[in-house]
Tab-separated table of C-alpha atoms in Angstrom:
chain	number	residue	atom	x	y	z
S	21	LEU	CA	106.465	207.180	107.383
S	22	VAL	CA	108.793	209.517	105.516
S	23	THR	CA	110.192	208.381	102.160
S	24	ALA	CA	113.222	209.972	100.504
S	25	ALA	CA	113.348	208.795	96.887
S	26	ASP	CA	116.749	208.304	95.256
S	27	SER	CA	118.461	208.807	98.591
S	28	PRO	CA	121.280	208.207	99.357
S	29	GLU	CA	121.737	207.605	95.620
S	30	THR	CA	119.780	206.977	92.430
S	31	GLY	CA	117.822	203.733	92.641
S	32	ALA	CA	118.101	203.496	96.428
S	33	ASN	CA	115.206	204.840	98.512
S	34	THR	CA	115.166	205.502	102.249
S	35	HIS	CA	111.981	204.938	104.265
S	36	THR	CA	111.917	206.109	107.899
S	37	PHE	CA	109.213	204.690	110.159
S	38	THR	CA	108.223	206.035	113.576
S	39	VAL	CA	105.414	205.037	115.947
S	40	ALA	CA	102.092	206.802	115.325
S	41	ASN	CA	100.932	208.229	118.654
S	42	ASN	CA	97.313	207.085	118.283
S	43	ASN	CA	95.229	203.925	118.522
S	44	GLN	CA	94.319	203.779	114.827
S	45	HIS	CA	97.450	202.462	113.146
S	46	PRO	CA	97.278	201.574	109.427
S	47	SER	CA	94.983	198.712	108.439
S	48	TYR	CA	95.500	196.206	105.647
S	49	THR	CA	93.628	193.739	103.499
S	50	VAL	CA	95.047	190.222	103.773
S	51	ALA	CA	94.333	188.052	100.721
S	52	TYR	CA	94.478	184.274	100.423
S	53	GLU	CA	94.244	182.280	97.230
S	54	ASP	CA	94.583	178.601	96.365
S	55	PRO	CA	92.848	176.267	93.859
S	56	ASN	CA	89.818	175.971	96.180
S	57	GLN	CA	89.554	179.391	97.846
S	58	ASP	CA	89.904	183.061	96.969
S	59	GLN	CA	89.262	185.171	100.050
S	60	VAL	CA	90.234	188.396	101.782
S	61	CYS	CA	90.209	189.594	105.381
S	62	LEU	CA	89.429	193.308	105.548
S	63	GLY	CA	90.478	195.882	108.118
S	64	CYS	CA	93.397	193.895	109.509
S	65	ARG	CA	95.724	195.593	111.965
S	66	LEU	CA	99.095	194.278	113.031
S	67	GLU	CA	98.928	192.711	116.480
S	68	SER	CA	102.556	191.623	116.851
S	69	LEU	CA	105.746	191.347	114.846
S	70	SER	CA	108.724	189.223	115.907
S	71	PHE	CA	112.248	188.956	114.468
S	72	THR	CA	114.548	186.004	115.184
S	73	VAL	CA	118.237	185.769	114.352
S	74	VAL	CA	120.228	182.586	115.023
S	75	ALA	CA	123.862	182.224	113.954
S	76	GLY	CA	124.160	180.096	110.800
S	77	GLU	CA	120.493	180.441	109.847
S	78	TRP	CA	118.186	182.715	107.873
S	79	VAL	CA	116.704	185.710	109.638
S	80	THR	CA	112.995	185.063	110.140
S	81	TYR	CA	110.001	187.107	111.188
S	82	SER	CA	106.500	186.270	112.330
S	83	ALA	CA	103.536	188.629	112.032
S	84	VAL	CA	100.095	188.290	113.641
S	85	PHE	CA	97.148	190.327	112.351
S	86	MET	CA	93.659	190.855	113.749
S	87	GLY	CA	90.770	191.701	111.413
S	88	ASN	CA	87.428	190.669	110.018
S	89	MET	CA	86.351	187.164	109.048
S	90	PRO	CA	87.332	186.164	105.489
S	91	VAL	CA	84.939	186.875	102.643
S	92	ASP	CA	84.950	185.592	99.079
S	93	ALA	CA	86.731	187.802	96.586
S	94	THR	CA	88.340	187.715	93.170
S	95	GLU	CA	92.007	188.473	93.579
S	96	SER	CA	94.915	188.139	91.208
S	97	LEU	CA	97.944	187.775	93.442
S	98	SER	CA	101.493	188.192	92.208
S	99	PHE	CA	104.832	187.977	93.922
S	100	THR	CA	108.186	189.638	93.396
S	101	ASP	CA	111.610	188.628	94.641
S	102	LYS	CA	112.588	190.348	97.882
S	103	GLN	CA	115.813	190.627	99.842
S	104	GLN	CA	116.352	187.723	102.209
S	105	PHE	CA	118.785	188.161	105.076
S	106	SER	CA	120.983	185.608	106.805
S	107	ALA	CA	122.484	185.852	110.277
S	108	ASP	CA	125.932	186.750	108.922
S	109	GLN	CA	124.364	189.962	107.542
S	110	ALA	CA	123.052	191.009	110.965
S	111	THR	CA	124.654	193.346	113.489
S	112	VAL	CA	123.613	194.239	117.042
S	113	ARG	CA	125.203	197.206	118.784
S	114	PHE	CA	124.701	198.911	122.124
S	115	ALA	CA	125.281	202.541	123.050
S	116	ALA	CA	124.532	205.010	125.795
S	117	VAL	CA	121.045	206.515	125.600
S	118	ASP	CA	121.218	209.441	123.128
S	119	GLY	CA	124.732	208.261	122.246
S	120	SER	CA	126.162	207.093	118.951
S	121	PHE	CA	126.703	203.490	117.868
S	122	ALA	CA	130.316	202.625	117.164
S	123	GLY	CA	132.274	199.503	116.317
S	124	THR	CA	131.386	196.339	114.462
S	125	GLY	CA	128.812	195.048	116.931
S	126	VAL	CA	128.572	192.566	119.788
S	127	ASP	CA	129.427	188.906	119.178
S	128	ILE	CA	126.081	187.288	119.925
S	129	ASP	CA	124.699	183.997	118.635
S	130	THR	CA	120.955	184.584	119.066
S	131	PHE	CA	118.823	187.709	119.024
S	132	SER	CA	115.072	188.140	119.047
S	133	MET	CA	112.793	191.150	119.210
S	134	ASN	CA	109.032	191.286	119.632
S	135	ILE	CA	106.810	194.294	118.875
S	136	SER	CA	103.356	194.093	120.445
S	137	LYS	CA	100.467	196.512	119.970
S	138	ASN	CA	97.999	194.915	122.428
S	139	THR	CA	95.328	194.909	119.738
S	140	GLU	CA	91.652	194.506	120.661
S	141	ALA	CA	88.480	194.169	118.590
S	142	PHE	CA	85.566	196.485	119.394
S	143	TYR	CA	82.094	195.009	118.873
S	144	ALA	CA	78.781	196.886	118.826
S	145	ILE	CA	75.289	195.521	119.217
S	146	GLY	CA	73.510	194.638	115.996
S	147	SER	CA	76.442	192.893	114.328
S	148	THR	CA	78.725	189.916	114.822
S	149	ALA	CA	81.581	191.625	112.963
S	150	PRO	CA	83.971	193.922	114.790
S	151	LYS	CA	83.296	197.626	114.255
S	152	ASN	CA	86.930	198.505	114.779
S	153	ILE	CA	90.303	197.006	115.584
S	154	ILE	CA	92.088	199.183	118.129
S	155	ASN	CA	95.744	199.053	119.095
S	156	LYS	CA	96.435	199.941	122.727
S	157	GLN	CA	99.699	199.924	124.711
S	158	PHE	CA	102.734	199.641	122.445
S	159	SER	CA	105.617	197.534	123.758
S	160	VAL	CA	108.926	196.177	122.508
S	161	SER	CA	110.908	193.409	124.191
S	162	GLY	CA	113.541	190.882	123.255
S	163	ASP	CA	116.477	188.748	124.269
S	164	PHE	CA	119.968	187.770	123.167
S	165	SER	CA	122.769	185.420	124.154
S	166	LYS	CA	126.542	185.783	123.963
S	167	LEU	CA	129.671	184.221	125.380
S	168	ASN	CA	130.180	184.847	129.081
S	169	GLU	CA	133.578	186.550	128.893
S	170	ASP	CA	133.335	189.099	131.714
S	171	GLU	CA	130.800	190.799	133.983
S	172	THR	CA	129.878	193.634	131.608
S	173	TYR	CA	126.324	192.568	130.881
S	174	PHE	CA	125.672	191.326	134.395
S	175	ASP	CA	126.749	194.742	135.707
S	176	ILE	CA	124.416	196.506	133.264
S	177	PHE	CA	121.580	194.343	134.586
S	178	LYS	CA	122.544	194.669	138.252
S	179	ASN	CA	123.034	198.437	138.128
S	180	HIS	CA	119.876	199.085	136.078
S	181	ASN	CA	121.888	200.906	133.437
S	182	LEU	CA	119.862	202.010	130.420
S	183	LYS	CA	121.129	201.370	126.896
S	184	ALA	CA	120.175	202.133	123.315
S	185	VAL	CA	120.095	199.137	120.975
S	186	GLU	CA	120.600	198.970	117.217
S	187	PHE	CA	119.605	195.891	115.220
S	188	ALA	CA	120.705	196.090	111.581
S	189	LEU	CA	120.493	193.883	108.493
S	190	SER	CA	122.594	194.674	105.422
S	191	GLY	CA	122.149	192.726	102.185
S	192	ALA	CA	122.881	192.925	98.477
S	193	ASN	CA	123.839	196.230	96.873
S	194	ILE	CA	121.205	198.290	95.075
S	195	GLY	CA	121.273	201.665	93.366
S	196	ALA	CA	123.868	203.003	90.985
S	197	THR	CA	126.931	202.167	93.081
S	198	SER	CA	127.149	200.378	96.396
S	199	THR	CA	124.219	201.174	98.712
S	200	PRO	CA	123.096	197.943	100.430
S	201	ASN	CA	119.501	196.852	100.777
S	202	SER	CA	119.122	197.285	104.527
S	203	LEU	CA	116.854	197.414	107.557
S	204	THR	CA	117.932	199.203	110.743
S	205	VAL	CA	115.914	199.195	113.963
S	206	LYS	CA	116.912	201.551	116.762
S	207	LEU	CA	115.488	201.109	120.253
S	208	GLU	CA	116.002	204.411	122.016
S	209	GLN	CA	116.106	203.220	125.621
S	210	VAL	CA	116.080	199.677	127.020
S	211	HIS	CA	116.695	198.063	130.374
S	212	PHE	CA	117.891	194.508	130.937
S	213	SER	CA	114.991	192.819	132.724
S	214	SER	CA	116.796	189.537	133.403
S	215	TRP	CA	120.260	188.016	133.168
S	216	ASN	CA	121.247	184.361	133.409
S	217	ASN	CA	124.131	182.097	132.471
S	218	ASN	CA	124.076	178.400	131.729
S	219	ALA	CA	127.073	176.935	133.495
S	220	GLY	CA	126.670	173.207	132.906
S	221	ASN	CA	129.817	171.088	133.050
S	222	ASP	CA	129.683	170.309	129.334
S	223	ASP	CA	128.220	173.618	128.124
S	224	ILE	CA	129.676	176.759	126.645
S	225	VAL	CA	128.924	179.384	129.273
S	226	LYS	CA	126.787	182.177	127.830
S	227	ASP	CA	125.048	185.308	129.020
S	228	SER	CA	121.316	185.070	128.382
S	229	VAL	CA	119.751	188.518	128.627
S	230	GLU	CA	116.159	189.706	128.284
S	231	PHE	CA	115.389	193.367	127.661
S	232	LYS	CA	112.403	195.705	127.545
S	233	CYS	CA	112.144	198.977	125.698
S	234	GLU	CA	111.217	202.236	127.422
S	235	TYR	CA	110.135	205.626	126.114
S	236	ASN	CA	112.963	208.149	125.938
S	237	GLU	CA	111.422	211.476	126.946
S	238	GLY	CA	114.516	213.311	125.716
S	239	ALA	CA	114.184	212.132	122.108
S	240	ALA	CA	114.195	214.916	119.519
S	241	ASP	CA	111.212	213.330	117.732
S	242	PRO	CA	108.437	212.361	120.204
S	243	ASN	CA	107.157	209.686	117.778
S	244	ALA	CA	110.630	208.098	117.771
S	245	GLY	CA	110.975	208.147	121.544
S	246	MET	CA	110.680	204.362	121.778
S	247	MET	CA	111.881	203.109	118.411
S	248	ASN	CA	112.436	204.060	114.807
S	249	VAL	CA	113.089	201.956	111.737
S	250	VAL	CA	114.970	202.849	108.557
S	251	LEU	CA	114.453	200.708	105.455
S	252	VAL	CA	116.589	201.192	102.332
S	253	ASN	CA	115.381	199.390	99.217
S	254	ASP	CA	114.767	199.857	95.504
S	255	SER	CA	111.099	200.823	95.879
S	256	ALA	CA	109.992	204.462	95.894
S	257	ASN	CA	106.604	203.414	97.278
S	258	ALA	CA	105.705	205.819	100.108
S	259	THR	CA	102.880	203.637	101.477
S	260	TYR	CA	103.443	200.454	103.501
């Protein structure tokens, strides 16, 4: 993680995330509190993170963590308002590998992306609690659907053409002038693993495409060879 405070302008901060090339990614404490319970799970590591975008709906995500069993604690939890994104604030663009993204994006009606870290608990004799939570193979996959207007995406699938993918969310303005609160995910190199179209008599014909991310050995930053994420918000916090 690299944080540039007050960049690109005062009050707007840019956080750039890449993939740590090790099996000890950051761990977190997950707290839970209600009128009957006040507990924490220590040493939690992210197992998977999924984004889902459907036209006309809110953008949603689902995160799965693996960690220790909950223990009693005394926590004072507080919440702050955060940017929420809707599908009309989302853009998906494709480009050649190592190319630049141009245009307003592809007209798609659904998009999903899943990040998996193949997490596994390590147990040692003498204890029932895991000694460590280890992330193993890192993978990114997803799917999208769009109107079937030509053979472009079928040809990409058939010819095994590799593409770069950009998934971006742009929300309300922050900072002194007009920098939007945003999240941009770039997948350096993907292949279309399947293509299908639903051609029912009473259906809108769509391309349904699944993709898998590969490691781009030509990437300038080895840690960004599969994906990198840029978050712009009003927080100068350099730890996430």
